[in-house]
Amino acid sequence: MEEPNAKSSRPEQDDRPTAERQDFLRELVQQDLAEGRISEVVTRFPPEPNGYLHIGHAKSICLNFGIARQFSGRCNLRMDDTNPAKEDVEYVDSITADVKWLIAGWADHCLGLKPVGSLPEKVNVDGRDDYFLAAVMPFESQGQPLEPFYASDYFEALYQFALQLIRKGKAYVCDHTPEEVDRMRGAPDRPGRESLYRNRPVAENLDLFRRMREGEFPDGARTLRAKIDMSAPNVWLRDPVLYRIRHASHHHTGDRWCIYPMYDFAHGLSDYVEGITHSICTLEFEVHRPLYEWILQALDLPRVHPRQREFARLNVTYTIMSKRRLLRLVQEGHVRGWDDPRMPTISGMRRRGYPAEAIRDFCDRIGVAKRENMVQLELLEHCVREDLNRRAPRVMAVLRPLRVVIENYPEGRVEEMTAVNNPEDASMGTRRVPFSRVIYIERDDFREVPPPKYHRLSPGVEVRLRYAYLITCTGVVKDPETGEVVEVRAVYDPATRGGDAPDGRKVKSTLHWVSAAHAVDAEVRLYDTLFTVKDPDSTPEGLDFTQSLNERSLEVLQGCRLEPSLAAPVPGSCYQFERLGYFCVDSEDCRPGAPVFNRTVTLKDTWARIQSRQSGE
RNA sequence: UGGGGCGUGGCCAAGUGGAAAGGCAACGGGUUUUGGUCCCGUGAUACGUAGGUUCGAAUCCUGCCGCCCCAGCCA
């Protein structure tokens, strides 16, 4: 990809599509470039490390890195960690890994990181104090260890900026209790009341703020507030809190601080410190934009200000996106962890077998706009199938085995049949699959009494065993107790080796199979949606969202039979089990000789559709 | 009833005054040793609604309706 020690030149963007996606954000960026307001594009992806990244974050990652990539710019990964109570290093690690995985091979050359431990530098530009922290791009790292940016690395700079605001008379220390502040804020249609401490002298504010930092006051005793306008129609302009006191240790700064900046104060200035040009966030922050701009303008900043713009967050049917609720699923044991393959988390999707490329394709297809939206899960699944269809090797696996004895096939004889690995890609070659007298087929592929339009095996019917022979069912063996079919008897036509009849006769279906004597035993996990309703985030009043959990979201199958080529599969690798779906080797629970597969997604199933239509009529 | 947004086919989404892109889903057909893939075909006389401007409006103006966000010392 890139020369390890080449600092001079950027790697080429070789696979850039000719027609890049256009949306209102890219238009704005283009315009800013054209007007010379900026000379390079720098975006950022700023998650709070208080949970794992999910498909909604993927949209934001693809947007921010996509813009950086398209305009030969950069996208900084930044932990927005200004609230010590909720954040944890476990999350910063997972976030970092997930981002890298998602952008790998696509935008990794745009990922802005910084040397481990580096802090913003104080510089003086035309007599004005400035703080700046340069990013290091992967191709210029020269082997030095890098890490994400952290808002918490700017606490000192932020403190200095706060001091500046106080000196300018634009911020003050307020002694009101949280309840008082609440009451005095007024209502959307009613102006608020000014704090009793609003006109405190600058010197007193400076002293008090310093003592807040020193730890002289308990949590909640005082805050630093911006002095804006208590009667502003936009409530975020009614003297918002900039700093609060929290005697808590922070995952990144330890016990160095007991005052922590609020989002609105920290975010825009963090953007500024990193030289971000476009700060893209979700719609709910739109009402914060005036405050974002007020803060930047209130300070005497020598460099160009970042611009905040908003887009609509992603919603997907049958899934929840709230981090709080995802955390509950994990904590209450409804799933087996953040990376449970049923989770909409990036790590869950990865474990499920969704390729990063498919997720990116999905994010590209859903577009970016400001409209509330609910994208159908089917689109995501389509993207996954499309990608896997191209890349996944085909293989035969029987999930619910039904024994078939081919009566006229010699006992003890084994033939090696030639199977193609991927009909979409001849370069993936062929393999040999053993065939013998006793095989397994899918239970679902046999019906003693076939329903209408059923093309598969039933008494007297001839079908093809893929890559092997045409067989005709001659009878069944039933369990005398239950009446259940436990074995199918059949005869084969020796003239049809490979699956074609010399006389040109056709059969209606082709079945996958596995030779009983050669089969590999495996566990296969089938997944369905985690919820039974399209919009689990909006459960009716009084009900908890967990009540729409799908109790059949996981089905574990033991004793599945795989063709022998799957005896020792590589964890994480994906296969198409012919006629069934795409399955990937579980990266956690696989043991040598005991493979575990996750069903990534089924194949499209016309027969299932016919059946449900039949039962619906 | 304050402020900020948004309304184009089932779901996304282009469109920026001159004959409503595209994708997913659905349905029909063809090919097929995966009821997969692939290929072909079918849908808004219409862009929340009512007016207005214009030779001409989804695009401009006005009113109305609907939905979302904002009163954390969360982000």
Short mmCIF file of N, CA and C (backbone and C1' of nucleotides) in Angstrom, two decimals, chain A residues 80 82-83 176 178 182 185 188 235-236 244 246 263 285 288 365-366 372 374 376 389 394 423-424 453 455-456 464 466-467 498-500 576 579 604 606, chain B residues 1-8 10-16 22-28 33-38 67-75:
data_model
loop_
_atom_site.label_atom_id
_atom_site.label_comp_id
_atom_site.label_asym_id
_atom_site.label_seq_id
_atom_site.Cartn_x
_atom_site.Cartn_y
_atom_site.Cartn_z
N ASP A 80 -14.45 11.87 22.02
CA ASP A 80 -15.09 13.05 22.59
C ASP A 80 -15.38 12.75 24.05
N THR A 82 -15.46 14.07 27.39
CA THR A 82 -15.50 15.15 28.38
C THR A 82 -16.37 14.81 29.58
N ASN A 83 -16.87 13.59 29.62
CA ASN A 83 -17.72 13.18 30.74
C ASN A 83 -17.15 11.93 31.40
N HIS A 176 -25.56 29.20 41.39
CA HIS A 176 -26.89 28.63 41.54
C HIS A 176 -26.83 27.10 41.52
N PRO A 178 -28.23 23.33 40.50
CA PRO A 178 -28.78 22.84 39.23
C PRO A 178 -30.28 23.12 39.12
N ASP A 182 -32.14 25.43 36.35
CA ASP A 182 -33.24 24.85 35.58
C ASP A 182 -34.44 25.78 35.56
N ARG A 185 -34.07 29.03 33.64
CA ARG A 185 -33.84 29.00 32.21
C ARG A 185 -35.09 29.42 31.43
N PRO A 188 -39.35 27.35 26.39
CA PRO A 188 -39.16 27.74 25.00
C PRO A 188 -39.94 29.01 24.62
N VAL A 235 -33.02 28.21 23.34
CA VAL A 235 -32.66 28.01 24.75
C VAL A 235 -31.17 27.71 24.97
N TRP A 236 -30.51 27.26 23.95
CA TRP A 236 -29.09 26.95 24.12
C TRP A 236 -28.24 28.21 24.22
N ARG A 244 -18.49 22.17 34.49
CA ARG A 244 -19.10 21.72 35.72
C ARG A 244 -18.04 21.05 36.57
N ARG A 246 -16.74 18.01 38.71
CA ARG A 246 -16.94 16.56 38.88
C ARG A 246 -15.66 15.97 39.48
N TYR A 263 -20.04 19.58 26.43
CA TYR A 263 -19.94 19.29 25.00
C TYR A 263 -19.82 20.55 24.14
N PHE A 285 -28.22 18.35 16.73
CA PHE A 285 -27.28 19.40 17.11
C PHE A 285 -27.49 20.69 16.34
N HIS A 288 -27.82 23.65 18.28
CA HIS A 288 -26.61 24.04 19.00
C HIS A 288 -25.69 24.89 18.13
N ARG A 365 -25.22 3.77 -0.52
CA ARG A 365 -26.52 3.70 -1.18
C ARG A 365 -27.64 4.41 -0.45
N ILE A 366 -27.56 4.48 0.86
CA ILE A 366 -28.64 5.14 1.60
C ILE A 366 -28.61 6.64 1.43
N GLU A 372 -35.84 12.66 8.12
CA GLU A 372 -35.93 11.50 8.99
C GLU A 372 -36.07 10.28 8.10
N MET A 374 -36.02 5.73 7.70
CA MET A 374 -36.00 4.39 8.27
C MET A 374 -35.67 3.44 7.12
N GLN A 376 -34.81 0.13 5.16
CA GLN A 376 -35.18 -1.27 5.34
C GLN A 376 -33.95 -2.16 5.45
N ASN A 389 -21.56 -12.81 -2.75
CA ASN A 389 -21.79 -13.61 -3.95
C ASN A 389 -20.56 -13.59 -4.84
N ARG A 394 -18.04 -21.45 -2.71
CA ARG A 394 -19.24 -22.29 -2.48
C ARG A 394 -18.78 -23.59 -1.87
N PRO A 423 -18.97 -20.04 -9.14
CA PRO A 423 -19.39 -19.86 -10.53
C PRO A 423 -19.26 -18.42 -11.01
N GLU A 424 -19.12 -17.48 -10.07
CA GLU A 424 -18.96 -16.07 -10.45
C GLU A 424 -17.51 -15.73 -10.77
N LYS A 453 -46.09 -27.19 -6.32
CA LYS A 453 -44.89 -26.48 -6.76
C LYS A 453 -43.60 -26.91 -6.04
N HIS A 455 -40.45 -28.85 -5.86
CA HIS A 455 -39.64 -29.47 -6.91
C HIS A 455 -38.63 -30.48 -6.40
N ARG A 456 -38.55 -30.60 -5.10
CA ARG A 456 -37.47 -31.41 -4.54
C ARG A 456 -37.83 -32.90 -4.46
N ARG A 464 -31.40 -34.10 -9.01
CA ARG A 464 -29.95 -34.16 -9.19
C ARG A 464 -29.25 -33.90 -7.86
N ARG A 466 -26.03 -32.37 -6.63
CA ARG A 466 -25.12 -31.44 -7.28
C ARG A 466 -23.74 -32.05 -7.50
N TYR A 467 -23.26 -31.94 -8.73
CA TYR A 467 -21.95 -32.43 -9.15
C TYR A 467 -21.83 -33.96 -9.07
N GLY A 498 -21.66 -36.67 -12.62
CA GLY A 498 -21.44 -35.24 -12.82
C GLY A 498 -22.74 -34.47 -12.81
N GLY A 499 -23.85 -35.19 -13.11
CA GLY A 499 -25.14 -34.52 -13.01
C GLY A 499 -25.90 -34.32 -14.31
N ASP A 500 -25.31 -34.72 -15.42
CA ASP A 500 -26.03 -34.58 -16.68
C ASP A 500 -26.47 -35.94 -17.21
N GLN A 576 -20.21 -19.61 1.04
CA GLN A 576 -21.61 -19.81 0.73
C GLN A 576 -21.89 -21.29 0.89
N ARG A 579 -27.22 -23.19 -1.71
CA ARG A 579 -28.68 -23.18 -1.57
C ARG A 579 -29.16 -22.71 -0.20
N LYS A 604 -31.42 -15.46 -1.19
CA LYS A 604 -32.81 -15.15 -1.48
C LYS A 604 -33.52 -16.49 -1.74
N THR A 606 -36.84 -18.09 -3.19
CA THR A 606 -38.12 -18.02 -3.90
C THR A 606 -39.12 -19.05 -3.37
P U B 1 -48.17 26.24 17.51
"O5'" U B 1 -49.05 27.51 17.93
"C5'" U B 1 -48.71 28.89 17.77
"C4'" U B 1 -48.72 29.59 19.11
"C3'" U B 1 -47.46 29.38 19.93
"O3'" U B 1 -46.54 30.42 19.68
"C1'" U B 1 -49.34 28.89 21.26
P G B 2 -45.45 30.46 18.72
"O5'" G B 2 -44.33 30.76 19.82
"C5'" G B 2 -43.85 32.08 20.02
"C4'" G B 2 -42.39 32.02 20.35
"C3'" G B 2 -41.53 31.44 19.23
"O3'" G B 2 -41.18 32.41 18.26
"C1'" G B 2 -41.01 30.32 21.23
P G B 3 -40.97 31.97 16.75
"O5'" G B 3 -39.59 31.20 16.85
"C5'" G B 3 -38.40 31.90 17.22
"C4'" G B 3 -37.28 30.92 17.41
"C3'" G B 3 -36.96 30.04 16.21
"O3'" G B 3 -36.20 30.72 15.23
"C1'" G B 3 -37.02 28.72 18.15
P G B 4 -36.40 30.30 13.68
"O5'" G B 4 -35.62 28.91 13.65
"C5'" G B 4 -34.29 28.84 14.11
"C4'" G B 4 -33.85 27.40 14.13
"C3'" G B 4 -34.08 26.66 12.83
"O3'" G B 4 -33.07 26.97 11.89
"C1'" G B 4 -34.78 25.32 14.64
P G B 5 -33.41 26.70 10.31
"O5'" G B 5 -33.41 25.12 10.30
"C5'" G B 5 -34.10 24.45 9.30
"C4'" G B 5 -34.05 22.98 9.62
"C3'" G B 5 -34.79 22.14 8.62
"O3'" G B 5 -33.92 21.85 7.54
"C1'" G B 5 -35.55 21.57 10.76
P C B 6 -34.50 22.05 6.04
"O5'" C B 6 -35.43 20.77 5.90
"C5'" C B 6 -34.89 19.49 6.16
"C4'" C B 6 -36.00 18.49 6.30
"C3'" C B 6 -37.03 18.49 5.20
"O3'" C B 6 -36.56 17.86 4.04
"C1'" C B 6 -38.11 18.32 7.28
P G B 7 -37.51 17.80 2.72
"O5'" G B 7 -38.46 16.58 3.10
"C5'" G B 7 -39.24 15.91 2.14
"C4'" G B 7 -40.56 15.53 2.78
"C3'" G B 7 -41.71 15.51 1.78
"O3'" G B 7 -42.15 14.17 1.58
"C1'" G B 7 -42.26 16.74 3.76
P U B 8 -41.30 12.99 1.07
"O5'" U B 8 -41.33 13.33 -0.49
"C5'" U B 8 -42.57 13.57 -1.14
"C4'" U B 8 -42.45 13.29 -2.60
"C3'" U B 8 -42.01 11.87 -2.97
"O3'" U B 8 -43.11 10.98 -2.98
"C1'" U B 8 -40.71 13.42 -4.19
P G B 10 -46.49 4.46 -1.86
"O5'" G B 10 -45.88 3.21 -1.11
"C5'" G B 10 -46.43 2.82 0.17
"C4'" G B 10 -45.43 1.92 0.84
"C3'" G B 10 -44.08 2.57 1.11
"O3'" G B 10 -44.09 3.27 2.34
"C1'" G B 10 -43.75 0.49 0.05
P C B 11 -43.07 4.47 2.57
"O5'" C B 11 -41.67 3.71 2.60
"C5'" C B 11 -41.29 2.95 3.73
"C4'" C B 11 -39.82 2.63 3.64
"C3'" C B 11 -38.94 3.84 3.39
"O3'" C B 11 -38.66 4.52 4.61
"C1'" C B 11 -38.32 2.12 1.89
P C B 12 -38.15 6.02 4.54
"O5'" C B 12 -36.66 5.82 4.04
"C5'" C B 12 -36.05 6.79 3.24
"C4'" C B 12 -34.72 6.27 2.78
"C3'" C B 12 -33.97 7.28 1.94
"O3'" C B 12 -33.22 8.16 2.77
"C1'" C B 12 -34.09 5.26 0.74
P A B 13 -33.34 9.70 2.54
"O5'" A B 13 -32.88 9.88 1.02
"C5'" A B 13 -31.63 9.35 0.60
"C4'" A B 13 -31.53 9.45 -0.90
"C3'" A B 13 -31.81 10.82 -1.47
"O3'" A B 13 -30.63 11.62 -1.33
"C1'" A B 13 -32.94 9.18 -2.75
P A B 14 -30.62 13.12 -1.86
"O5'" A B 14 -30.42 12.87 -3.42
"C5'" A B 14 -30.30 13.95 -4.27
"C4'" A B 14 -30.15 13.42 -5.67
"C3'" A B 14 -30.45 14.48 -6.71
"O3'" A B 14 -29.28 15.23 -6.95
"C1'" A B 14 -31.59 12.49 -7.26
P G B 15 -29.24 16.77 -6.50
"O5'" G B 15 -30.21 17.45 -7.56
"C5'" G B 15 -30.11 17.09 -8.93
"C4'" G B 15 -31.49 17.18 -9.52
"C3'" G B 15 -32.10 18.57 -9.43
"O3'" G B 15 -31.64 19.30 -10.56
"C1'" G B 15 -33.70 16.85 -8.95
P U B 16 -32.27 20.72 -11.06
"O5'" U B 16 -32.93 21.43 -9.79
"C5'" U B 16 -33.85 22.53 -9.95
"C4'" U B 16 -33.20 23.78 -9.42
"C3'" U B 16 -31.87 24.08 -10.15
"O3'" U B 16 -32.02 25.01 -11.22
"C1'" U B 16 -31.59 24.03 -7.75
P G B 22 -33.96 5.40 -13.89
"O5'" G B 22 -32.95 4.90 -12.78
"C5'" G B 22 -31.54 4.91 -13.05
"C4'" G B 22 -30.80 4.77 -11.76
"C3'" G B 22 -31.26 3.63 -10.87
"O3'" G B 22 -30.72 2.39 -11.28
"C1'" G B 22 -31.03 5.57 -9.56
P G B 23 -31.53 1.04 -10.94
"O5'" G B 23 -31.23 0.83 -9.39
"C5'" G B 23 -29.88 0.67 -8.93
"C4'" G B 23 -29.87 0.65 -7.44
"C3'" G B 23 -30.80 -0.36 -6.80
"O3'" G B 23 -30.22 -1.65 -6.77
"C1'" G B 23 -31.07 1.71 -5.72
P C B 24 -31.15 -2.95 -6.87
"O5'" C B 24 -31.87 -2.97 -5.44
"C5'" C B 24 -31.11 -3.18 -4.26
"C4'" C B 24 -32.00 -3.02 -3.06
"C3'" C B 24 -33.25 -3.89 -3.04
"O3'" C B 24 -32.96 -5.20 -2.61
"C1'" C B 24 -33.81 -1.69 -2.42
P A B 25 -33.82 -6.42 -3.20
"O5'" A B 25 -35.31 -6.07 -2.71
"C5'" A B 25 -35.65 -6.21 -1.33
"C4'" A B 25 -37.07 -5.74 -1.12
"C3'" A B 25 -38.11 -6.43 -1.96
"O3'" A B 25 -38.48 -7.69 -1.42
"C1'" A B 25 -38.50 -4.10 -2.00
P A B 26 -38.92 -8.87 -2.41
"O5'" A B 26 -40.27 -8.31 -3.06
"C5'" A B 26 -41.41 -8.06 -2.23
"C4'" A B 26 -42.53 -7.55 -3.08
"C3'" A B 26 -42.83 -8.38 -4.32
"O3'" A B 26 -43.65 -9.48 -4.00
"C1'" A B 26 -42.73 -6.09 -4.91
P C B 27 -43.42 -10.88 -4.77
"O5'" C B 27 -44.08 -10.58 -6.19
"C5'" C B 27 -45.45 -10.21 -6.29
"C4'" C B 27 -45.73 -9.70 -7.67
"C3'" C B 27 -45.27 -10.61 -8.81
"O3'" C B 27 -46.15 -11.69 -9.04
"C1'" C B 27 -44.68 -8.37 -9.29
P G B 28 -45.53 -13.06 -9.65
"O5'" G B 28 -45.24 -12.73 -11.18
"C5'" G B 28 -46.35 -12.58 -12.07
"C4'" G B 28 -45.84 -12.15 -13.42
"C3'" G B 28 -44.82 -13.06 -14.09
"O3'" G B 28 -45.40 -14.20 -14.69
"C1'" G B 28 -44.14 -10.82 -14.31
P U B 33 -28.23 -26.13 -16.49
"O5'" U B 33 -27.90 -26.85 -15.11
"C5'" U B 33 -28.89 -26.94 -14.10
"C4'" U B 33 -28.19 -27.32 -12.83
"C3'" U B 33 -27.10 -26.33 -12.46
"O3'" U B 33 -27.44 -25.79 -11.20
"C1'" U B 33 -26.36 -28.59 -12.26
P U B 34 -28.09 -24.40 -11.01
"O5'" U B 34 -28.07 -24.33 -9.42
"C5'" U B 34 -28.40 -25.48 -8.64
"C4'" U B 34 -28.59 -25.01 -7.23
"C3'" U B 34 -29.67 -23.93 -7.12
"O3'" U B 34 -30.57 -24.31 -6.10
"C1'" U B 34 -27.58 -23.20 -6.18
P G B 35 -32.06 -24.61 -6.36
"O5'" G B 35 -32.78 -23.18 -6.47
"C5'" G B 35 -32.92 -22.52 -7.73
"C4'" G B 35 -34.20 -21.70 -7.65
"C3'" G B 35 -34.18 -20.74 -6.47
"O3'" G B 35 -34.57 -19.45 -6.94
"C1'" G B 35 -36.05 -22.23 -6.35
P G B 36 -33.87 -18.31 -7.49
"O5'" G B 36 -32.45 -18.17 -6.74
"C5'" G B 36 -32.39 -17.73 -5.40
"C4'" G B 36 -30.94 -17.49 -5.05
"C3'" G B 36 -30.23 -16.45 -5.90
"O3'" G B 36 -30.43 -15.13 -5.40
"C1'" G B 36 -28.92 -18.40 -5.81
P U B 37 -30.61 -13.94 -6.40
"O5'" U B 37 -29.27 -13.97 -7.27
"C5'" U B 37 -28.03 -13.61 -6.68
"C4'" U B 37 -26.92 -13.82 -7.68
"C3'" U B 37 -27.04 -13.03 -8.96
"O3'" U B 37 -26.57 -11.71 -8.80
"C1'" U B 37 -26.51 -15.27 -9.48
P C B 38 -27.34 -10.49 -9.48
"O5'" C B 38 -27.20 -10.82 -11.04
"C5'" C B 38 -25.92 -10.86 -11.67
"C4'" C B 38 -26.09 -11.33 -13.08
"C3'" C B 38 -27.16 -10.58 -13.87
"O3'" C B 38 -26.67 -9.38 -14.41
"C1'" C B 38 -27.45 -12.92 -14.15
P C B 67 -48.48 15.21 13.62
"O5'" C B 67 -46.97 14.85 13.26
"C5'" C B 67 -46.64 13.54 12.81
"C4'" C B 67 -45.21 13.50 12.35
"C3'" C B 67 -44.18 13.95 13.38
"O3'" C B 67 -43.86 12.93 14.30
"C1'" C B 67 -43.71 14.98 11.30
P C B 68 -43.38 13.33 15.77
"O5'" C B 68 -41.87 13.78 15.51
"C5'" C B 68 -40.92 12.84 15.05
"C4'" C B 68 -39.61 13.54 14.78
"C3'" C B 68 -39.05 14.35 15.94
"O3'" C B 68 -38.38 13.53 16.88
"C1'" C B 68 -38.91 15.63 13.97
P C B 69 -38.31 13.97 18.40
"O5'" C B 69 -37.22 15.13 18.36
"C5'" C B 69 -35.90 14.84 17.95
"C4'" C B 69 -35.10 16.12 17.94
"C3'" C B 69 -35.17 16.93 19.22
"O3'" C B 69 -34.27 16.43 20.19
"C1'" C B 69 -35.49 18.36 17.38
P C B 70 -34.65 16.58 21.74
"O5'" C B 70 -34.41 18.14 21.99
"C5'" C B 70 -33.09 18.66 21.93
"C4'" C B 70 -33.15 20.14 22.18
"C3'" C B 70 -33.88 20.54 23.45
"O3'" C B 70 -33.02 20.44 24.57
"C1'" C B 70 -34.56 21.92 21.65
P A B 71 -33.54 19.79 25.91
"O5'" A B 71 -34.12 21.07 26.66
"C5'" A B 71 -33.23 22.13 27.04
"C4'" A B 71 -33.89 22.99 28.08
"C3'" A B 71 -34.46 22.23 29.28
"O3'" A B 71 -33.45 22.00 30.24
"C1'" A B 71 -36.06 23.75 28.48
P G B 72 -33.51 20.66 31.11
"O5'" G B 72 -32.44 19.74 30.37
"C5'" G B 72 -31.16 20.26 30.14
"C4'" G B 72 -30.18 19.64 31.11
"C3'" G B 72 -28.74 20.04 30.85
"O3'" G B 72 -28.17 20.37 32.11
"C1'" G B 72 -28.96 17.71 31.05
P C B 73 -27.92 21.85 32.51
"O5'" C B 73 -26.47 21.73 33.11
"C5'" C B 73 -25.39 21.22 32.32
"C4'" C B 73 -24.37 20.60 33.24
"C3'" C B 73 -24.83 19.26 33.81
"O3'" C B 73 -23.81 18.34 33.51
"C1'" C B 73 -24.12 20.76 35.54
P C B 74 -24.03 16.79 33.32
"O5'" C B 74 -24.78 16.72 31.91
"C5'" C B 74 -24.06 16.79 30.73
"C4'" C B 74 -23.91 15.41 30.14
"C3'" C B 74 -23.22 15.34 28.80
"O3'" C B 74 -21.83 15.34 28.96
"C1'" C B 74 -25.18 14.00 28.79
P A B 75 -20.91 16.25 28.02
"O5'" A B 75 -20.97 15.51 26.62
"C5'" A B 75 -20.45 14.18 26.49
"C4'" A B 75 -20.97 13.61 25.19
"C3'" A B 75 -20.69 14.45 23.96
"O3'" A B 75 -19.41 14.20 23.43
"C1'" A B 75 -22.98 13.84 23.99
#
